[in-house]
Amino acid sequence: MDDGTAVLRDTDTGAGTVAEAAPQPDRASQRPGSALHITGLNKRYDSGFRALEDVDLDIRHGEIFALLGPNGAGKTTLISIVCGLVTASGGTVAVDGHDIEREFRAARSRIGLVPQELATDAFAKVHATVTYSRGLFGKPPSPAIVERVLRDLSLWDKRDERLMNLSGGMKRRVMIAKALVHEPRILFLDEPTAGVDVELRREMWELVRRLRDDGVTIILTTHYIEEAEEMADRVGVISQGRIIVVEHTTELMRQLGRKQLTLHLQHALEAVPPSLHAFGLELSGGGRELTYTYDDTSDRAHIPELLRALDAAGIVFRDLHTQQSSLEDIFVRLVRDSNP
Amino acid sequence: MNVHAVRTIYMYELARAWRTLFQSVVSPVISTSLYFVVFGAAIGSRITEVDGVAYGAFIVPGLIMLMLLTQSVSNAAFAIYFPKFNGTIYELLSAPVSSFEIVLGYVGAAATKSVILGLIILATASFFVPLQIAHPLWMVVFLVLTAVTFSLLGFIIGIWADGFEKLQFIPLLIITPLAFLGGTFYSIDMLPPAWQTVTLFNPVVYLISGFRWSFYGLTDVSILASLVTVSAFLAACLAAVWWIFRTGYRLKA
């Protein structure tokens, strides 16, 4: 079996051949080099709008990478430049070591793109349009691969339907089929679950996992932060055309563990007493609120000590509450901090 | 060369013509037949002959050219405009295909359709009037050259157009008048001298004249002038297409 024909293979068919065939949390180290290497990428539109500013990004082979960012942050522009839909104003992009300009054939033949907008030839039939995509990417006709992709996406029964007769969810499946039928090594999913029902969303994540297990690198943009948490190996946060942070999802989850304890005081304080400085407290609400920020996943939470120290300092509180920051809070804070 | 891609685009476009068989083939054949009935039989019976050729037969090359020009332009324009309109152009732009291969697929398919259509009209015409083709090889050369050139023009229009109005604009307001005034229904020496001079600025005159020469050996302008005109127009269209892909005009942001 050649390298390319294994994209949608069930994970169990490869069992017993090589140890690496089993799903692993971090496959990035298995192949040297980058799946996608971006340096100093800039994009300024004719209107003067700077969509991307000096973007550097390195995506490893076989990882699922989520690009998070508010609307207009530059996510789609970034994907569009890599895929050849938009011309960069500066910088370089290499796909699997191939420059997207000089070696566009090698670069593009490795890429599958599922754009955000549903764009279909309404009069074409499902089977014909998927077959077309394979040919366009320079692959010889293969009814077997077309059938497998259609079956994997529950489209086989609809193969002779015209696209205009399909529901939105089915059209989305067709677009995914078109992106997969030429067996790409890197798959771009631009807002894949926007406007998609729960069932398709679940199937889609199932598919993404299977593709990853076959070594396909997946780069997706999403507004659903929980999905990035659940699916992505690493997350990149982009805002106003700049990459603010690129981090392992587990590391971001560790940050998610940050909690805050707020004490509502009986009497207002003018300042935090020196005996409490070690806790890094913040005084707010006119001196009536003390906030203690801690990390409950580590040993650094010292709540009993804090309470004893408060008692010793003669500070009386009448109420307290704790609050856990979500990834969304972290995301909002990152975006806000980067754009003061 | 991405041969699979060229073949895929070419076959997909031909299949689209098959899907829209009526508007692709049947309607031009019907409208051409109507021209024969009106100009060939009804009016033509009052006009004896032009330069020794029966009027009905005289208009055949011009009518084929008229259809060839308008169909080449509209076929190719629609073929590339449609993916732009429905958004599926993203796939073409992200595929490992060069601009030359895209043009080869789209323009090749549009020109093929036009040539087939031209031959169908020729066959239809033979039911109405007795035909003779003095230079069959040259006839094919003119047929193919014109189909390719005007398919390229249509391709350019399809990329330039950002609405259906513009898509119709050039074929309706430029190509059809130029073809009608290009000597489809008359020999230009039937015009007053001043208009004969004006007509010489109409490139379609050279196409129709050359094409008619391949049938009857009659020319309004020299055969060399005809060939040079088609070739110059072809070169201009190629240059425009080259510029479009180089700059990403109306294709890439």
XYZ file of C-alpha atoms in Angstrom:
593
model
C 0.000 0.000 0.000
C 1.513 3.310 -0.930
C 1.841 6.222 1.404
C -1.160 8.077 0.113
C -3.895 5.473 0.105
C -4.154 5.035 3.855
C -5.881 8.286 4.726
C -9.265 6.957 5.720
C -8.168 3.487 6.708
C -9.691 2.184 9.917
C -7.132 2.156 12.669
C -7.565 -1.558 13.369
C -6.562 -2.651 9.847
C -3.027 -1.513 10.507
C -2.775 -3.259 13.862
C 0.079 -5.712 14.244
C 2.112 -4.274 11.399
C 3.990 -1.515 13.088
C 3.832 -0.395 16.674
C 3.347 3.237 15.631
C 0.034 2.388 14.013
C -1.716 2.613 17.369
C -3.121 6.035 18.278
C -0.698 8.029 20.352
C -1.244 11.326 22.096
C 1.830 12.959 20.648
C 2.931 11.764 17.248
C 4.729 14.958 16.415
C 8.125 13.462 17.062
C 7.655 10.599 14.603
C 8.559 12.579 11.486
C 11.284 15.142 11.297
C 10.581 18.595 9.896
C 7.409 20.627 9.950
C 4.080 19.951 8.310
C 3.691 23.700 8.018
C 6.359 26.295 8.556
C 5.437 29.969 8.398
C 7.913 32.817 8.856
C 7.273 36.554 8.900
C 3.979 36.270 7.118
C 2.281 39.568 6.349
C -0.884 40.436 4.562
C -2.053 43.931 3.799
C -5.212 44.209 1.698
C -5.622 46.902 -0.947
C -7.916 48.761 1.447
C -4.893 49.161 3.747
C -6.245 46.688 6.292
C -3.466 44.642 7.848
C -4.881 41.154 8.196
C -1.629 39.489 9.284
C 1.445 40.936 10.925
C 4.714 39.018 11.115
C 3.155 35.658 11.768
C 5.546 32.846 12.645
C 4.077 29.422 13.123
C 5.411 25.919 13.089
C 3.057 22.981 12.937
C 4.368 19.472 13.405
C 3.538 16.380 11.462
C 0.518 14.509 12.719
C -0.738 17.014 15.252
C -4.157 18.570 15.571
C -3.680 22.288 15.799
C -6.483 24.671 16.674
C -6.321 28.297 15.646
C -8.465 30.344 17.979
C -9.356 33.957 17.470
C -12.193 36.425 17.369
C -13.899 37.315 14.085
C -11.612 39.247 11.776
C -8.484 38.109 13.636
C -6.904 36.748 10.459
C -7.601 33.021 10.808
C -9.188 32.602 7.383
C -6.608 34.882 5.747
C -3.838 32.720 7.185
C -5.417 29.519 5.891
C -6.200 31.141 2.542
C -2.587 32.172 1.997
C -1.310 28.672 2.765
C -3.854 27.151 0.364
C -3.201 29.611 -2.458
C -6.452 31.595 -2.359
C -4.868 34.821 -1.142
C -1.481 36.255 -2.060
C 0.785 37.142 0.862
C 2.336 40.598 1.089
C 5.483 39.186 2.645
C 6.984 36.208 4.403
C 7.369 32.578 3.496
C 5.241 29.482 3.876
C 6.479 25.927 3.452
C 4.221 22.897 3.392
C 6.105 19.729 4.263
C 9.270 21.579 3.305
C 7.903 22.831 -0.040
C 7.596 26.560 -0.614
C 4.000 27.431 -1.554
C 5.139 29.714 -4.395
C 8.150 28.031 -5.930
C 6.981 24.457 -5.395
C 3.251 25.065 -5.454
C 2.447 21.682 -6.967
C 4.212 19.715 -4.257
C 2.837 21.994 -1.541
C -0.777 22.063 -2.696
C -1.053 18.386 -3.558
C -0.455 17.677 0.158
C -3.234 19.984 1.303
C -6.967 19.413 1.674
C -9.139 22.432 2.402
C -12.664 22.587 3.794
C -13.597 26.262 3.703
C -16.008 27.927 6.080
C -18.631 28.866 3.496
C -20.719 26.153 1.870
C -19.646 26.463 -1.745
C -21.037 23.831 -4.079
C -21.939 23.399 -7.711
C -25.691 23.030 -7.157
C -26.299 21.096 -10.384
C -23.509 18.564 -9.964
C -24.042 15.122 -8.508
C -22.264 14.026 -5.343
C -20.204 11.258 -6.935
C -19.205 13.401 -9.919
C -18.106 16.382 -7.864
C -16.017 14.241 -5.501
C -14.421 12.404 -8.439
C -13.691 15.805 -10.005
C -11.790 16.942 -6.907
C -9.514 13.912 -7.032
C -8.620 14.547 -10.661
C -8.071 18.244 -10.080
C -5.428 17.402 -7.509
C -3.609 15.281 -10.064
C -4.544 11.855 -8.749
C -5.479 9.056 -11.166
C -9.150 8.025 -11.056
C -9.930 5.565 -8.263
C -13.567 4.525 -7.865
C -12.547 2.500 -4.774
C -11.156 5.519 -2.927
C -14.102 7.685 -3.941
C -16.455 5.017 -2.625
C -14.572 4.681 0.646
C -14.563 8.432 1.260
C -18.275 8.651 0.453
C -19.059 5.723 2.757
C -16.953 7.187 5.566
C -18.995 10.373 5.368
C -22.351 8.562 5.061
C -22.760 9.935 1.542
C -22.764 6.690 -0.423
C -26.563 6.492 -0.524
C -26.677 10.061 -1.809
C -24.045 9.602 -4.508
C -26.438 10.214 -7.397
C -28.205 13.165 -5.781
C -27.683 16.662 -7.091
C -26.068 18.902 -4.507
C -28.965 21.335 -4.563
C -31.214 18.583 -3.161
C -29.010 18.034 -0.107
C -29.371 19.575 3.345
C -26.743 21.963 4.675
C -25.173 19.222 6.785
C -24.951 16.888 3.797
C -23.362 19.619 1.684
C -20.792 20.094 4.441
C -20.040 16.364 4.251
C -19.589 16.653 0.478
C -17.097 19.457 0.983
C -15.158 17.311 3.437
C -15.259 14.406 0.974
C -13.896 16.688 -1.757
C -11.046 17.735 0.526
C -10.172 14.151 1.486
C -10.523 12.289 -1.789
C -7.039 13.218 -3.018
C -5.583 11.828 0.221
C -4.025 14.982 1.656
C -1.347 14.881 4.353
C -2.503 18.170 5.846
C -6.168 19.016 6.286
C -7.431 22.537 6.881
C -10.842 22.835 8.479
C -12.062 26.428 8.627
C -14.768 26.678 11.301
C -15.785 23.060 10.627
C -18.564 22.854 13.177
C -20.151 26.262 12.661
C -23.829 25.688 11.895
C -23.462 21.908 12.082
C -25.847 19.719 14.089
C -24.700 17.725 17.102
C -24.602 14.391 15.290
C -22.473 15.636 12.414
C -20.217 17.461 14.830
C -19.600 14.235 16.725
C -18.994 12.307 13.499
C -16.655 15.010 12.324
C -14.520 14.806 15.446
C -14.533 11.026 15.096
C -13.234 11.445 11.551
C -10.609 13.967 12.630
C -9.296 11.503 15.220
C -9.163 8.709 12.651
C -7.304 10.925 10.190
C -4.845 11.925 12.865
C -4.289 8.294 13.695
C -3.353 7.809 10.054
C -0.780 10.554 10.360
C -2.726 13.396 8.760
C -1.928 16.806 10.205
C -5.085 18.741 11.010
C -5.300 22.492 11.317
C -8.655 23.887 12.299
C -10.149 27.174 13.295
C -12.977 27.196 15.723
C -15.089 29.378 17.953
C -15.939 26.410 20.140
C -13.219 26.597 22.712
C -14.344 23.387 24.402
C -13.724 21.568 21.148
C -10.245 22.965 20.861
C -9.721 21.764 24.427
C -11.028 18.330 23.642
C -9.481 17.758 20.230
C -6.369 19.836 19.725
C -2.849 18.876 20.709
C -1.857 22.513 20.567
C -3.717 25.771 20.424
C -2.649 29.012 18.771
C -4.415 32.209 19.709
C -4.569 34.875 17.022
C -5.838 38.399 17.420
C -5.639 41.401 15.087
C -3.375 39.507 12.737
C -0.844 38.512 15.370
C -0.214 35.138 16.962
C -0.366 35.863 20.683
C 0.365 32.467 22.090
C 1.008 28.926 20.878
C 0.711 26.391 23.626
C 0.004 22.757 24.300
C -3.648 22.374 25.142
C -2.772 20.606 28.390
C -0.652 23.601 29.372
C -3.550 25.919 28.677
C -5.726 23.562 30.705
C -3.288 23.948 33.549
C -3.880 27.665 33.304
C -7.571 26.857 33.243
C -7.045 25.412 36.728
C -6.515 28.897 38.063
C -9.094 29.829 40.638
C -9.982 32.920 42.536
C -11.258 33.200 46.103
C -13.028 36.473 46.849
C -13.644 37.541 50.454
C -16.252 40.207 51.185
C -14.986 42.073 54.252
C -16.962 43.399 57.205
C -14.866 46.563 57.356
C -13.068 48.295 54.509
C -9.266 48.114 54.410
C -7.003 50.877 53.195
C -4.239 48.485 52.252
C -3.361 44.831 52.477
C -1.597 44.282 55.841
C 2.106 43.359 55.486
C 1.513 40.006 57.186
C -0.595 38.974 54.156
C 1.769 40.121 51.406
C 3.015 36.600 50.783
C -0.418 35.601 49.438
C -0.381 38.203 46.659
C -3.848 39.472 47.506
C -5.678 42.118 45.546
C -7.817 44.691 47.259
C -10.832 46.055 45.395
C -14.465 47.148 45.836
C -13.519 50.212 47.919
C -11.369 48.125 50.238
C -14.155 45.653 50.973
C -13.069 42.810 48.664
C -9.938 40.739 48.942
C -9.118 38.435 46.030
C -6.769 35.493 46.301
C -5.716 33.858 43.037
C -4.453 30.300 43.273
C -3.854 27.176 41.242
C -5.760 24.193 42.562
C -3.903 21.685 40.388
C -0.646 22.303 42.220
C 0.440 22.486 45.823
C 0.406 26.221 45.680
C -3.078 26.649 47.100
C -2.732 27.821 50.680
C -6.308 28.541 51.680
C -6.149 27.284 55.278
C -2.983 29.331 55.848
C -4.657 32.400 54.352
C -7.699 32.016 56.579
C -5.521 31.642 59.669
C -3.462 34.707 58.669
C -6.644 36.745 58.159
C -7.843 35.721 61.585
C -4.499 36.664 63.123
C -4.637 40.076 61.403
C -8.112 40.620 62.851
C -9.780 40.809 59.417
C -13.410 39.644 59.522
C -15.251 38.612 56.359
C -18.996 38.209 56.039
C -19.093 36.175 52.812
C -16.835 34.421 50.350
C -17.031 32.816 46.926
C -14.709 31.041 44.533
C -14.613 31.337 40.793
C -12.883 29.220 38.178
C -11.616 30.901 35.029
C -12.521 29.075 31.822
C -10.340 28.774 28.728
C -12.682 31.362 27.331
C -11.661 33.767 30.104
C -8.018 33.012 29.381
C -8.652 33.538 25.714
C -10.459 36.844 26.302
C -7.713 37.982 28.655
C -4.987 37.047 26.162
C -6.742 38.910 23.389
C -7.369 41.937 25.618
C -3.827 42.027 26.954
C -2.392 41.886 23.465
C -4.537 44.832 22.310
C -4.378 47.380 25.124
C 2.109 19.073 -16.298
C -0.906 17.973 -14.260
C -2.499 15.931 -17.033
C -5.140 14.462 -14.724
C -6.294 17.941 -13.760
C -6.508 19.192 -17.349
C -8.477 16.121 -18.378
C -10.697 16.445 -15.304
C -11.582 20.092 -15.980
C -12.068 19.384 -19.690
C -14.339 16.383 -19.163
C -16.281 18.057 -16.349
C -16.990 21.053 -18.588
C -18.041 18.862 -21.506
C -20.311 16.937 -19.124
C -21.829 20.258 -18.074
C -22.644 20.930 -21.738
C -24.267 17.514 -21.939
C -26.260 18.325 -18.796
C -27.466 21.527 -20.406
C -27.791 19.986 -23.845
C -30.783 22.058 -24.827
C -29.223 25.457 -24.254
C -25.784 24.303 -25.405
C -26.714 22.721 -28.709
C -30.411 22.706 -29.499
C -31.112 26.407 -29.072
C -28.252 27.657 -31.313
C -29.287 25.116 -33.962
C -32.883 26.299 -33.798
C -31.949 29.961 -34.025
C -29.609 29.292 -36.963
C -32.347 27.363 -38.730
C -34.621 30.378 -38.227
C -32.003 32.591 -39.912
C -32.010 30.220 -42.874
C -35.780 30.301 -43.101
C -35.963 34.107 -42.857
C -32.829 35.242 -44.679
C -32.147 32.242 -46.847
C -35.616 31.282 -48.036
C -37.934 34.298 -47.489
C -35.604 37.226 -48.256
C -32.953 35.236 -50.081
C -35.424 34.303 -52.802
C -35.503 38.003 -53.778
C -31.706 38.252 -53.835
C -30.424 36.135 -56.658
C -26.792 35.631 -55.836
C -23.682 37.328 -54.425
C -20.502 37.013 -56.500
C -21.898 33.961 -58.216
C -22.935 32.173 -55.027
C -26.613 31.589 -54.212
C -27.594 33.911 -51.329
C -28.731 31.029 -49.111
C -25.341 29.380 -49.471
C -23.480 32.703 -49.199
C -24.724 33.346 -45.656
C -23.793 29.875 -44.310
C -20.149 30.679 -43.342
C -21.222 33.958 -41.764
C -23.962 32.270 -39.757
C -21.587 29.598 -38.524
C -19.109 32.322 -37.566
C -21.863 34.294 -35.803
C -22.756 31.254 -33.680
C -19.125 30.329 -33.168
C -18.260 33.777 -31.808
C -21.239 34.187 -29.520
C -21.213 30.595 -28.250
C -17.447 30.511 -27.655
C -17.635 33.712 -25.642
C -20.696 32.748 -23.618
C -19.589 29.130 -23.022
C -16.168 30.067 -21.698
C -17.402 33.143 -19.818
C -20.080 31.186 -18.009
C -17.781 28.233 -17.312
C -15.321 30.315 -15.282
C -17.866 32.816 -13.942
C -20.047 30.095 -12.425
C -17.426 28.779 -9.931
C -16.627 32.386 -9.021
C -20.312 33.045 -8.421
C -21.034 29.948 -6.321
C -17.703 30.021 -4.506
C -16.325 26.709 -5.799
C -13.413 28.588 -7.393
C -11.611 28.033 -4.059
C -10.974 24.469 -5.129
C -9.452 25.442 -8.459
C -7.193 28.029 -6.832
C -6.031 25.642 -4.110
C -5.351 22.760 -6.495
C -1.857 21.922 -7.780
C -2.655 23.226 -11.244
C -0.877 25.978 -13.155
C -2.749 28.818 -14.819
C -1.864 27.330 -18.200
C -3.523 24.046 -17.223
C -6.649 25.845 -15.989
C -6.892 27.736 -19.297
C -6.210 24.580 -21.284
C -9.057 22.761 -19.516
C -11.661 25.517 -19.616
C -10.842 27.100 -22.971
C -10.237 23.698 -24.546
C -13.688 22.522 -23.454
C -15.413 25.736 -24.540
C -13.678 25.676 -27.932
C -14.508 21.992 -28.408
C -18.180 22.700 -27.764
C -18.132 25.591 -30.227
C -16.416 23.577 -32.951
C -18.900 20.719 -32.512
C -21.700 23.263 -32.642
C -20.242 24.838 -35.788
C -20.127 21.421 -37.474
C -23.722 20.688 -36.393
C -24.847 24.003 -37.892
C -22.919 23.203 -41.060
C -24.739 19.874 -41.262
C -28.069 21.619 -40.568
C -27.343 24.151 -43.305
C -26.712 21.394 -45.821
C -30.407 20.468 -45.465
C -31.431 23.945 -46.607
C -28.880 24.885 -49.250
C -26.395 23.127 -51.523
C -22.926 23.623 -50.027
C -19.435 23.393 -51.372
C -16.225 23.597 -49.385
C -13.280 24.609 -51.545
C -10.593 24.397 -48.844
C -11.759 21.963 -46.113
C -8.467 22.071 -44.218
C -8.484 25.865 -44.070
C -12.112 25.748 -43.017
C -11.138 23.632 -40.004
C -8.174 25.926 -39.280
C -10.424 28.994 -39.214
C -13.063 27.157 -37.214
C -10.606 26.029 -34.530
C -8.600 29.273 -34.411
C -11.729 31.350 -34.020
C -13.250 29.026 -31.430
C -10.060 29.064 -29.343
C -9.573 32.826 -29.641
C -13.120 33.740 -28.687
C -13.237 31.129 -25.923
C -10.170 32.870 -24.505
C -12.004 36.185 -24.783
C -14.983 34.616 -23.018
C -12.692 33.282 -20.286
C -11.357 36.812 -19.750
C -14.890 38.227 -19.624
C -15.934 35.539 -17.135
C -13.089 36.515 -14.818
C -13.710 40.229 -15.264
C -17.469 39.995 -14.707
C -18.621 40.479 -11.134
C -22.296 40.123 -11.934
C -24.574 38.477 -14.461
C -25.145 41.847 -16.104
C -21.493 42.224 -17.044
C -21.441 38.601 -18.156
C -24.132 39.419 -20.726
C -22.819 42.889 -21.517
C -19.946 42.194 -23.916
C -21.553 39.333 -25.862
C -24.775 41.312 -26.293
C -23.413 44.795 -26.859
C -20.175 44.081 -28.679
C -19.886 40.590 -30.137
C -23.364 40.312 -31.649
C -23.291 43.770 -33.358
C -19.759 43.188 -34.630
C -20.797 39.808 -36.017
C -23.953 41.195 -37.644
C -22.026 44.115 -39.134
C -19.123 41.893 -40.079
C -20.596 40.695 -43.346
C -22.639 37.697 -42.195
C -25.539 38.590 -44.461
C -23.795 40.651 -47.128
C -20.550 41.211 -48.933
C -18.967 44.450 -47.767
C -18.703 45.761 -51.307
C -22.498 46.016 -51.195
C -22.039 48.872 -48.675
C -21.516 52.581 -49.531
C -17.759 53.374 -49.802
C -17.610 55.273 -46.463
C -19.106 52.320 -44.584
C -16.757 49.941 -46.348
C -13.843 51.821 -44.742
C -15.496 51.805 -41.305
C -16.151 48.099 -41.637
C -12.457 47.383 -42.148
C -11.940 48.264 -38.458
C -14.259 45.445 -37.475
C -12.097 42.381 -36.777
C -15.044 40.058 -37.376
C -15.028 41.087 -41.063
C -11.647 39.370 -41.417
C -12.863 36.224 -39.693
C -15.992 35.883 -41.789
C -14.141 36.776 -44.974
C -11.459 34.153 -44.327
C -13.983 31.541 -43.381
C -16.132 32.252 -46.439
C -13.045 31.985 -48.620
C -12.509 28.432 -47.358
C -16.004 27.618 -48.691
C -16.312 29.523 -51.947
C -12.902 31.073 -52.619
C -14.496 34.535 -52.281
C -12.935 37.199 -50.052
C -13.824 40.687 -48.892
C -10.276 41.166 -47.595
C -7.113 39.205 -48.333
C -6.766 35.785 -46.766
C -3.455 36.826 -45.240
C -5.126 39.797 -43.517
C -7.702 37.366 -42.117
C -5.069 35.043 -40.694
C -3.029 37.910 -39.260
C -6.131 39.365 -37.586
C -7.139 36.112 -35.929
C -3.570 35.468 -34.811
C -3.157 39.003 -33.438
C -6.412 38.702 -31.535
C -5.351 35.309 -30.200
C -2.020 36.767 -29.030
C -3.811 39.693 -27.324
C -6.141 37.319 -25.472
C -3.232 35.101 -24.404
C -1.391 38.152 -23.080
C -4.471 39.237 -21.112
C -4.918 35.771 -19.599
C -1.225 35.646 -18.721
C -1.564 39.017 -16.934
C -4.710 37.894 -15.094
C -3.014 34.869 -13.580
C 0.185 36.736 -12.871
C -1.607 39.417 -10.870
C -4.470 37.283 -9.554
C -6.849 39.904 -10.986
C -10.385 39.244 -9.688
C -9.254 35.773 -8.587
C -7.062 36.341 -5.552
C -7.163 38.997 -2.849
